[in-house]
Coordinates of C-alpha atoms in Angstrom, one line a residue:
S17 CA 86.5 38.9 66.6
G18 CA 87.4 40.7 63.4
N19 CA 89.0 37.6 62.0
N20 CA 86.0 35.5 63.0
D21 CA 83.7 38.4 61.2
N22 CA 86.0 38.0 57.9
V23 CA 85.8 34.5 58.2
T24 CA 82.0 34.6 58.4
M25 CA 82.0 37.0 55.6
V26 CA 83.7 35.1 53.4
T27 CA 82.0 31.9 54.4
N28 CA 78.7 33.5 53.6
S29 CA 80.1 34.8 50.4
S30 CA 81.2 31.5 49.2
T31 CA 77.9 29.8 50.0
N32 CA 75.8 32.5 48.2
E33 CA 78.2 31.9 45.1
A34 CA 77.7 28.2 45.3
S35 CA 73.9 28.5 45.7
N36 CA 73.8 30.7 42.4
E37 CA 75.8 28.5 40.4
L38 CA 73.7 25.5 41.6
E39 CA 70.8 27.6 40.5
D40 CA 72.3 28.7 37.2
G41 CA 73.4 25.0 36.2
I42 CA 69.5 23.9 37.0
Y43 CA 68.1 26.7 34.8
W44 CA 71.0 25.6 32.1
R45 CA 69.4 22.2 32.1
I46 CA 66.0 23.0 32.0
Q47 CA 66.8 25.5 29.0
E48 CA 68.5 22.5 27.1
M49 CA 65.8 20.3 28.0
S50 CA 63.1 22.8 27.0
G51 CA 64.9 23.3 23.5
A52 CA 65.3 19.7 22.7
L53 CA 61.7 19.0 23.5
I54 CA 60.3 22.0 21.4
L55 CA 62.2 20.4 18.3
A56 CA 61.3 16.8 19.1
S57 CA 57.6 17.7 19.7
L58 CA 57.4 19.8 16.2
I59 CA 58.1 16.6 14.5
E60 CA 55.0 14.8 16.5
V61 CA 53.1 17.7 15.4
I62 CA 53.9 17.3 11.8
M63 CA 53.3 13.6 11.8
G64 CA 49.7 14.5 13.3
M65 CA 48.8 17.2 10.9
S66 CA 50.0 15.3 7.7
G67 CA 48.6 12.1 8.5
L68 CA 51.9 10.6 7.8
L69 CA 51.3 8.0 11.0
K70 CA 48.9 6.1 8.9
I71 CA 51.7 4.9 6.6
L72 CA 53.5 3.7 9.9
L73 CA 50.3 1.9 11.0
R74 CA 50.5 -0.6 8.2
Y75 CA 53.6 -2.0 9.8
I76 CA 52.7 -1.8 13.2
G77 CA 50.9 -5.2 14.8
P78 CA 49.9 -6.4 18.0
I79 CA 53.5 -8.0 18.8
T80 CA 54.9 -4.3 18.5
I81 CA 52.2 -2.8 20.5
A82 CA 52.4 -5.6 23.0
C83 CA 56.0 -5.1 23.5
T84 CA 55.9 -1.4 23.7
I85 CA 53.1 -1.1 26.1
S86 CA 54.6 -3.8 28.6
L87 CA 57.8 -2.4 28.6
I88 CA 56.3 0.8 30.0
G89 CA 55.1 -1.2 32.9
T90 CA 58.4 -3.0 33.4
S91 CA 60.4 -0.1 33.0
L92 CA 58.5 1.3 36.2
Y93 CA 59.3 -1.9 38.3
R94 CA 61.3 0.1 40.8
L95 CA 58.8 2.6 41.8
P96 CA 56.8 0.3 44.0
I97 CA 60.3 -0.8 45.7
I98 CA 61.6 2.9 46.3
W99 CA 58.3 4.4 47.4
G100 CA 57.4 1.3 49.5
R101 CA 60.6 0.8 51.3
P102 CA 59.7 3.0 54.1
N103 CA 57.2 0.7 55.2
F104 CA 56.2 -2.4 53.1
P105 CA 53.3 -3.4 55.0
L106 CA 51.4 -0.2 54.5
A107 CA 52.2 -0.7 50.6
I108 CA 51.0 -4.1 50.6
G109 CA 48.0 -3.2 52.7
C110 CA 46.9 -0.5 50.1
M111 CA 47.6 -3.0 47.1
V112 CA 45.3 -5.5 48.9
L113 CA 42.6 -3.0 49.4
V114 CA 42.4 -2.0 45.7
L115 CA 42.5 -5.6 44.8
V116 CA 39.5 -6.3 47.1
F117 CA 37.4 -3.4 46.0
V118 CA 38.2 -4.1 42.4
L119 CA 38.0 -7.9 42.4
Y120 CA 35.4 -8.9 45.2
L121 CA 33.3 -6.0 46.0
K122 CA 32.9 -4.3 42.6
N123 CA 29.2 -5.3 42.6
V124 CA 28.4 -4.0 46.2
A125 CA 26.5 -1.0 46.0
I126 CA 26.2 1.4 49.1
P127 CA 22.4 2.5 49.5
L128 CA 22.3 6.4 49.4
P129 CA 20.2 8.4 51.9
R130 CA 16.7 9.8 51.0
F131 CA 15.3 13.0 51.6
G132 CA 12.1 14.8 51.5
K133 CA 8.5 13.8 52.1
E134 CA 8.0 11.9 49.1
S135 CA 11.3 10.1 49.2
K136 CA 10.1 7.0 50.9
K137 CA 7.7 6.3 48.0
K138 CA 10.8 6.4 45.7
P139 CA 13.2 3.5 45.2
R140 CA 16.3 3.9 46.9
Q141 CA 19.2 4.8 44.6
K142 CA 22.8 3.1 45.2
F143 CA 26.2 4.1 44.5
A144 CA 28.8 1.5 43.5
I145 CA 31.4 3.0 45.2
F146 CA 34.0 0.1 45.3
Q147 CA 33.7 0.1 41.5
L148 CA 34.0 3.4 40.6
L149 CA 36.6 4.6 43.2
P150 CA 38.6 1.7 44.5
I151 CA 41.9 3.6 44.0
L152 CA 40.9 6.6 45.9
L153 CA 39.1 4.6 48.5
A154 CA 42.2 2.7 49.1
V155 CA 44.6 5.5 49.4
L156 CA 42.2 7.7 51.8
I157 CA 41.9 4.8 54.0
I158 CA 45.8 4.0 54.3
W159 CA 46.5 7.6 54.4
I160 CA 44.2 8.1 57.5
L161 CA 45.8 4.9 59.1
T162 CA 49.4 6.6 58.7
W163 CA 48.2 9.7 60.3
I164 CA 46.9 7.4 63.2
L165 CA 50.3 5.6 63.4
T166 CA 52.0 8.9 63.1
V167 CA 50.4 10.4 66.2
C168 CA 50.9 7.4 68.2
G169 CA 54.4 7.4 67.8
V170 CA 55.0 4.4 65.7
F171 CA 57.2 6.0 63.0
T172 CA 60.6 7.3 64.1
D173 CA 61.4 11.2 64.0
D174 CA 64.9 10.8 62.8
K175 CA 64.7 12.4 59.1
S176 CA 67.8 10.6 58.2
D177 CA 66.1 7.3 58.7
I178 CA 64.4 5.8 55.6
T179 CA 61.4 4.8 57.3
Y180 CA 60.5 8.4 58.1
M181 CA 58.9 8.8 54.9
A182 CA 56.2 6.5 56.1
R183 CA 55.1 9.2 58.2
A184 CA 52.0 11.1 57.3
D185 CA 53.8 14.5 58.0
A186 CA 56.9 13.6 56.4
K187 CA 56.3 16.4 53.6
A188 CA 54.3 18.6 55.5
N189 CA 57.0 21.5 54.6
I190 CA 55.9 21.3 51.0
I191 CA 52.7 22.9 52.0
S192 CA 54.1 25.8 54.0
T193 CA 56.7 26.7 51.4
S194 CA 54.2 26.5 48.7
R195 CA 52.5 29.7 47.3
W196 CA 48.8 29.9 47.6
F197 CA 48.4 31.1 43.6
Q198 CA 50.9 30.5 41.2
L199 CA 50.7 31.1 37.5
T200 CA 53.2 29.3 35.0
Y201 CA 54.1 31.3 31.9
P202 CA 56.6 30.8 28.7
G203 CA 60.2 31.6 29.5
Q204 CA 60.1 31.5 33.0
F205 CA 63.4 29.6 33.3
G206 CA 65.2 31.4 30.4
A207 CA 65.2 31.1 26.6
P208 CA 65.2 27.4 25.3
K209 CA 68.7 26.0 24.1
V210 CA 69.7 23.4 21.8
S211 CA 71.7 20.2 22.4
V212 CA 72.1 17.4 19.9
A213 CA 72.4 14.6 22.3
L214 CA 69.3 15.9 24.1
T215 CA 67.2 16.5 20.8
L216 CA 68.0 13.0 19.6
G217 CA 66.9 11.7 23.0
F218 CA 63.7 13.2 22.9
L219 CA 62.9 12.2 19.2
V220 CA 63.5 8.7 20.4
A221 CA 61.0 9.5 23.3
C222 CA 58.4 11.1 21.1
F223 CA 58.8 8.0 18.4
S224 CA 58.2 5.6 21.3
S225 CA 55.2 7.7 22.5
M226 CA 53.7 7.9 19.2
I227 CA 53.7 4.0 19.1
E228 CA 52.6 3.8 22.6
S229 CA 49.8 6.3 21.9
V230 CA 48.5 4.4 18.9
G231 CA 48.2 1.4 21.4
D232 CA 46.6 3.3 24.1
Y233 CA 43.9 4.5 21.8
Y234 CA 43.1 1.0 20.5
A235 CA 43.1 -0.5 24.2
A236 CA 40.8 2.8 25.3
Q237 CA 38.5 1.9 22.4
K238 CA 38.4 -1.8 23.4
V239 CA 37.9 -1.0 27.0
C240 CA 34.8 1.8 26.1
Q241 CA 33.6 -0.3 23.6
T242 CA 33.3 2.4 20.9
P243 CA 33.2 2.2 17.1
L244 CA 36.5 1.6 15.4
I245 CA 38.8 4.5 15.6
P246 CA 39.1 6.6 12.1
D247 CA 42.2 7.7 10.6
H248 CA 41.7 11.4 11.5
A249 CA 41.1 10.8 15.2
I250 CA 44.4 8.9 15.4
S251 CA 46.0 11.7 13.6
R252 CA 44.4 14.4 15.9
G253 CA 45.5 12.5 18.8
I254 CA 49.1 12.6 18.1
L255 CA 48.7 16.3 16.9
I256 CA 47.4 17.3 20.0
E257 CA 49.8 15.3 22.1
G258 CA 52.5 17.2 20.0
I259 CA 50.9 20.5 20.7
G260 CA 50.7 19.9 24.5
S261 CA 54.5 18.9 24.5
V262 CA 55.4 22.2 22.8
L263 CA 53.7 24.1 25.4
S264 CA 54.9 22.0 28.0
A265 CA 58.4 22.9 26.7
T266 CA 57.8 26.7 26.6
V267 CA 56.9 26.7 30.3
G268 CA 59.9 24.7 31.5
A269 CA 58.2 21.4 32.4
G270 CA 60.8 19.5 30.8
H271 CA 58.6 16.4 29.8
A272 CA 56.5 15.9 27.0
T273 CA 52.6 15.6 27.2
T274 CA 51.1 12.1 26.1
S275 CA 48.5 9.6 26.7
Y276 CA 49.3 7.5 29.9
S277 CA 48.8 3.8 29.4
G278 CA 48.1 3.8 33.5
N279 CA 45.1 5.7 32.8
I280 CA 44.1 2.9 30.7
A281 CA 44.5 0.6 33.6
V282 CA 42.3 2.8 35.6
L283 CA 39.6 2.9 33.1
T284 CA 39.7 -1.0 33.4
L285 CA 39.8 -0.7 37.0
T286 CA 36.9 1.6 37.5
Q287 CA 35.1 0.6 34.6
T288 CA 34.1 4.3 33.9
A289 CA 34.6 5.9 30.8
S290 CA 32.4 9.0 30.6
R291 CA 33.7 11.9 28.6
Q292 CA 32.0 14.4 31.0
I293 CA 34.3 12.9 33.9
M294 CA 37.3 13.3 31.7
Y295 CA 36.4 17.2 31.2
A296 CA 36.1 17.4 34.9
A297 CA 39.2 15.7 35.7
G298 CA 41.0 18.0 33.2
F299 CA 39.4 21.0 34.8
L300 CA 40.3 20.1 38.2
L301 CA 44.1 19.8 37.1
L302 CA 43.7 23.3 35.7
C303 CA 42.3 24.4 39.1
I304 CA 45.2 22.5 41.2
S305 CA 47.9 24.0 38.8
L306 CA 46.9 27.5 39.9
L307 CA 46.2 26.7 43.5
G308 CA 50.0 25.9 44.9
K309 CA 49.2 24.5 48.4
V310 CA 46.4 22.3 47.0
G311 CA 48.8 20.8 44.7
A312 CA 51.5 20.6 47.5
A313 CA 48.8 18.8 49.7
L314 CA 48.4 16.2 47.2
T315 CA 52.1 15.6 47.0
T316 CA 52.1 14.8 50.7
I317 CA 50.6 11.4 50.3
P318 CA 53.1 8.9 52.1
N319 CA 55.3 6.9 49.7
P320 CA 54.2 3.6 50.9
V321 CA 50.6 4.5 49.8
L322 CA 52.2 5.3 46.4
G323 CA 54.0 2.4 46.2
G324 CA 50.9 0.2 46.8
V325 CA 49.0 2.0 44.2
M326 CA 51.5 1.8 41.6
M327 CA 52.1 -1.8 42.3
V328 CA 48.6 -2.3 41.0
I329 CA 48.7 0.2 38.1
I330 CA 51.9 -1.3 36.7
S331 CA 50.9 -4.8 36.8
T332 CA 47.5 -3.9 35.2
L333 CA 49.6 -1.9 32.3
V334 CA 51.6 -5.0 31.8
S335 CA 48.7 -7.0 31.4
I336 CA 47.1 -4.7 29.1
G337 CA 50.2 -4.9 27.0
L338 CA 50.2 -8.5 26.8
S339 CA 46.5 -8.9 26.1
N340 CA 47.2 -7.7 22.5
L341 CA 48.8 -11.0 21.9
K342 CA 45.3 -12.8 22.2
D343 CA 45.2 -13.4 18.4
V344 CA 49.0 -14.2 18.0
D345 CA 49.9 -17.8 17.7
M346 CA 52.1 -18.2 20.8
T347 CA 52.8 -21.9 20.5
S348 CA 54.8 -20.8 17.4
S349 CA 58.6 -20.8 18.3
R350 CA 59.1 -17.9 15.8
N351 CA 56.6 -15.7 17.7
L352 CA 57.9 -16.7 21.2
L353 CA 61.2 -15.4 20.0
V354 CA 59.8 -12.2 18.4
V355 CA 58.1 -11.3 21.6
G356 CA 60.3 -12.6 24.2
V357 CA 63.6 -11.2 22.8
P358 CA 62.5 -7.5 22.4
I359 CA 61.1 -7.8 25.8
M360 CA 63.9 -9.0 27.5
A361 CA 66.1 -6.7 25.5
G362 CA 64.1 -3.7 26.8
I363 CA 64.8 -4.9 30.4
V364 CA 68.2 -5.9 30.3
I365 CA 70.0 -3.6 28.1
P366 CA 68.9 -0.3 29.9
E367 CA 69.5 -2.1 33.3
C368 CA 73.1 -2.7 32.0
L369 CA 73.4 0.8 31.1
D370 CA 72.2 1.7 34.6
M371 CA 74.4 -0.5 36.4
Y372 CA 77.7 0.2 34.3
P373 CA 77.1 3.7 33.0
N374 CA 80.6 3.7 31.3
I375 CA 80.4 0.8 29.2
I376 CA 79.6 3.0 26.2
N377 CA 82.9 4.7 25.3
T378 CA 83.5 5.6 21.5
G379 CA 85.7 8.4 22.4
N380 CA 83.3 11.1 21.6
E381 CA 81.1 12.2 24.6
E382 CA 78.1 13.4 22.8
A383 CA 78.1 10.1 20.5
N384 CA 78.3 8.1 23.9
R385 CA 75.1 10.1 25.2
V386 CA 73.2 9.6 21.8
I387 CA 73.7 5.8 22.1
A388 CA 73.1 5.8 25.7
V389 CA 69.5 7.4 24.9
F390 CA 68.9 4.8 22.2
L391 CA 69.9 1.8 24.3
G392 CA 68.7 3.2 27.5
T393 CA 64.8 3.8 26.6
P394 CA 63.1 0.4 27.1
M395 CA 59.8 1.3 25.1
F396 CA 61.9 2.4 22.1
L397 CA 64.6 -0.4 22.2
G398 CA 62.0 -3.3 22.8
G399 CA 59.4 -1.7 20.5
L400 CA 61.8 -1.1 17.4
L401 CA 63.4 -4.4 18.0
A402 CA 59.8 -6.1 17.9
L403 CA 59.0 -4.2 14.8
L404 CA 62.1 -5.4 12.9
L405 CA 61.9 -8.9 14.0
D406 CA 58.1 -9.0 13.2
T407 CA 58.4 -7.4 9.5
T408 CA 61.6 -9.5 8.6
V409 CA 61.3 -12.9 9.8
P410 CA 59.1 -15.0 7.9
G411 CA 55.5 -15.8 9.3
T412 CA 52.1 -15.9 7.9
R413 CA 49.6 -13.0 8.8
E414 CA 47.4 -15.2 10.7
S415 CA 50.1 -16.7 13.0
R416 CA 51.4 -13.0 13.6
G417 CA 47.6 -12.1 14.5
M418 CA 47.7 -9.6 11.7
T419 CA 44.4 -10.9 10.0
Q420 CA 42.4 -10.7 13.2
W421 CA 44.4 -7.3 13.9
D422 CA 43.1 -5.9 10.5
K423 CA 39.6 -6.7 11.4
T424 CA 39.3 -5.5 14.8
H425 CA 41.9 -2.9 14.8
A426 CA 41.4 -1.3 11.5
T427 CA 40.5 2.4 11.1
G428 CA 36.9 3.3 10.8
D429 CA 35.3 5.3 8.1
T430 CA 37.4 8.2 7.5
D431 CA 34.9 10.1 5.2
V432 CA 31.9 9.7 7.8
D433 CA 31.9 10.0 11.4
D434 CA 29.3 9.0 13.8
G435 CA 29.9 11.7 16.2
V436 CA 31.7 9.6 18.8
Y437 CA 35.1 11.0 17.6
S438 CA 33.8 14.7 16.9
W439 CA 32.0 17.5 18.3
S440 CA 28.4 18.8 18.0
F441 CA 29.4 22.1 16.6
Y442 CA 31.5 20.7 13.8
P443 CA 29.0 20.5 10.9
R444 CA 28.5 24.1 11.4
L445 CA 32.0 25.2 11.5
Q446 CA 32.7 22.9 8.6
R447 CA 29.7 24.6 6.7
V448 CA 31.5 28.0 7.3
F449 CA 35.1 26.8 6.5
P450 CA 34.6 24.0 3.9
V451 CA 38.5 23.6 3.6
L452 CA 38.5 21.9 7.0
R453 CA 37.2 18.7 5.0
Y454 CA 40.5 18.3 3.5
L455 CA 42.4 18.4 6.5
P456 CA 43.9 14.8 7.6
F457 CA 43.1 15.1 11.2
L458 CA 39.4 16.2 10.8
P459 CA 36.5 14.1 9.7
K460 CA 35.0 15.1 6.2
A461 CA 31.5 14.5 7.4
V462 CA 29.7 13.9 10.6
N463 CA 26.3 12.1 11.0
F464 CA 24.9 13.4 14.1
Q465 CA 21.5 11.3 13.6
R466 CA 22.5 9.1 17.0
T467 CA 25.7 10.8 18.6
I468 CA 26.6 8.5 21.3
E469 CA 28.9 8.0 24.4
Y470 CA 29.5 4.8 25.8
N471 CA 29.8 4.5 29.7
V472 CA 30.8 0.9 30.5
H473 CA 29.5 1.3 34.0
T474 CA 25.9 1.5 32.6
E475 CA 26.7 -1.0 30.0
K476 CA 24.6 0.8 27.2
M477 CA 25.0 3.6 24.7
V478 CA 23.8 6.8 26.2
P479 CA 22.8 9.8 23.9
S480 CA 25.1 12.6 24.5

């Protein structure tokens, strides 16, 4: 009995030591990621504050933007497969529902109930639910279906079976283990550390992110049909992304903050681009971050449902990227290669590194990691290759799409802003602090005779 107690004590001690070592290793990785992200994001902050990005924009055309954004979508092709694997019929069903709502039922409006004695005298209002909430509707329908199938015992109870993740209660333990309230604070995982390889990797990611963000800004402007984007708005967008990334690093999130091309796809699908909706969505996310169990409840969405949604979003994302080629002469062999080679390189080379991780061997582990980061980032690799080929291979500006690009994607008047890319309080603030007019990321003057905000759903200019 004594020997058994000793063995138990030794086993428990070893288990605790292993657990502590694992936790320390995780914290150490988070600290390294935080330090690298802070340094890389500061470069993005400088680019936004100084307006240096404007110089880079002179060389970036539709081909570079198309390759970069398209590779974001193609690099995510595994997600629908991984998430849909537990039950492909559910994933396909979710995808089909989104397509039906967006393509076939977008003009179908549901009449709203009327209340009050005088209500019958007023015309019945209608709500275009399929146009505004196609993804949410599809998710709710398939989610409810998974609950029904789970209760009926259609799915296995064996947690080791891959199909178990199709159950509606497969992630229910996340809710029970989450706290009701949680507050994220800087340094909660320890002080940031610096790694050369990781810092270079994050620099590559930030550079790719800036190129992608510029493409996102133009894509959003095209979807919302707002005036041309002025220089200061682009610089301010990059600045805010950099600041957000620094804050993200300080709290140990381990990832940068950037515009998400998938949201441009959502704008296209829902045909709604109201700024007030974005404010409400941001506030909702802040609340969810504080309420642990609410955020945990959202993570319990079955994997096949996520797989179906991602299938639509990723495909739309690739299409948005390729839509930038509409003014490029794609009958030219020059342009076919300049577009095709970067896209294939951005797909094949990272895939090759993933299949054969030891293929890079310079004799220096740090150098191996740096090269792997450069070659393993599809957006950076494809975008940089497209930029180099497009600017060095002989070709007319018209065939490259640059002539029309300069007309439709040129930045707007930097000196005067009509209010779309500014705020109602800014003129008063500028009068108090005149120095603001000299900052590259703020407008020099604002004309608020007609401050507008475009709402795609109503297809008209709405005073704000």
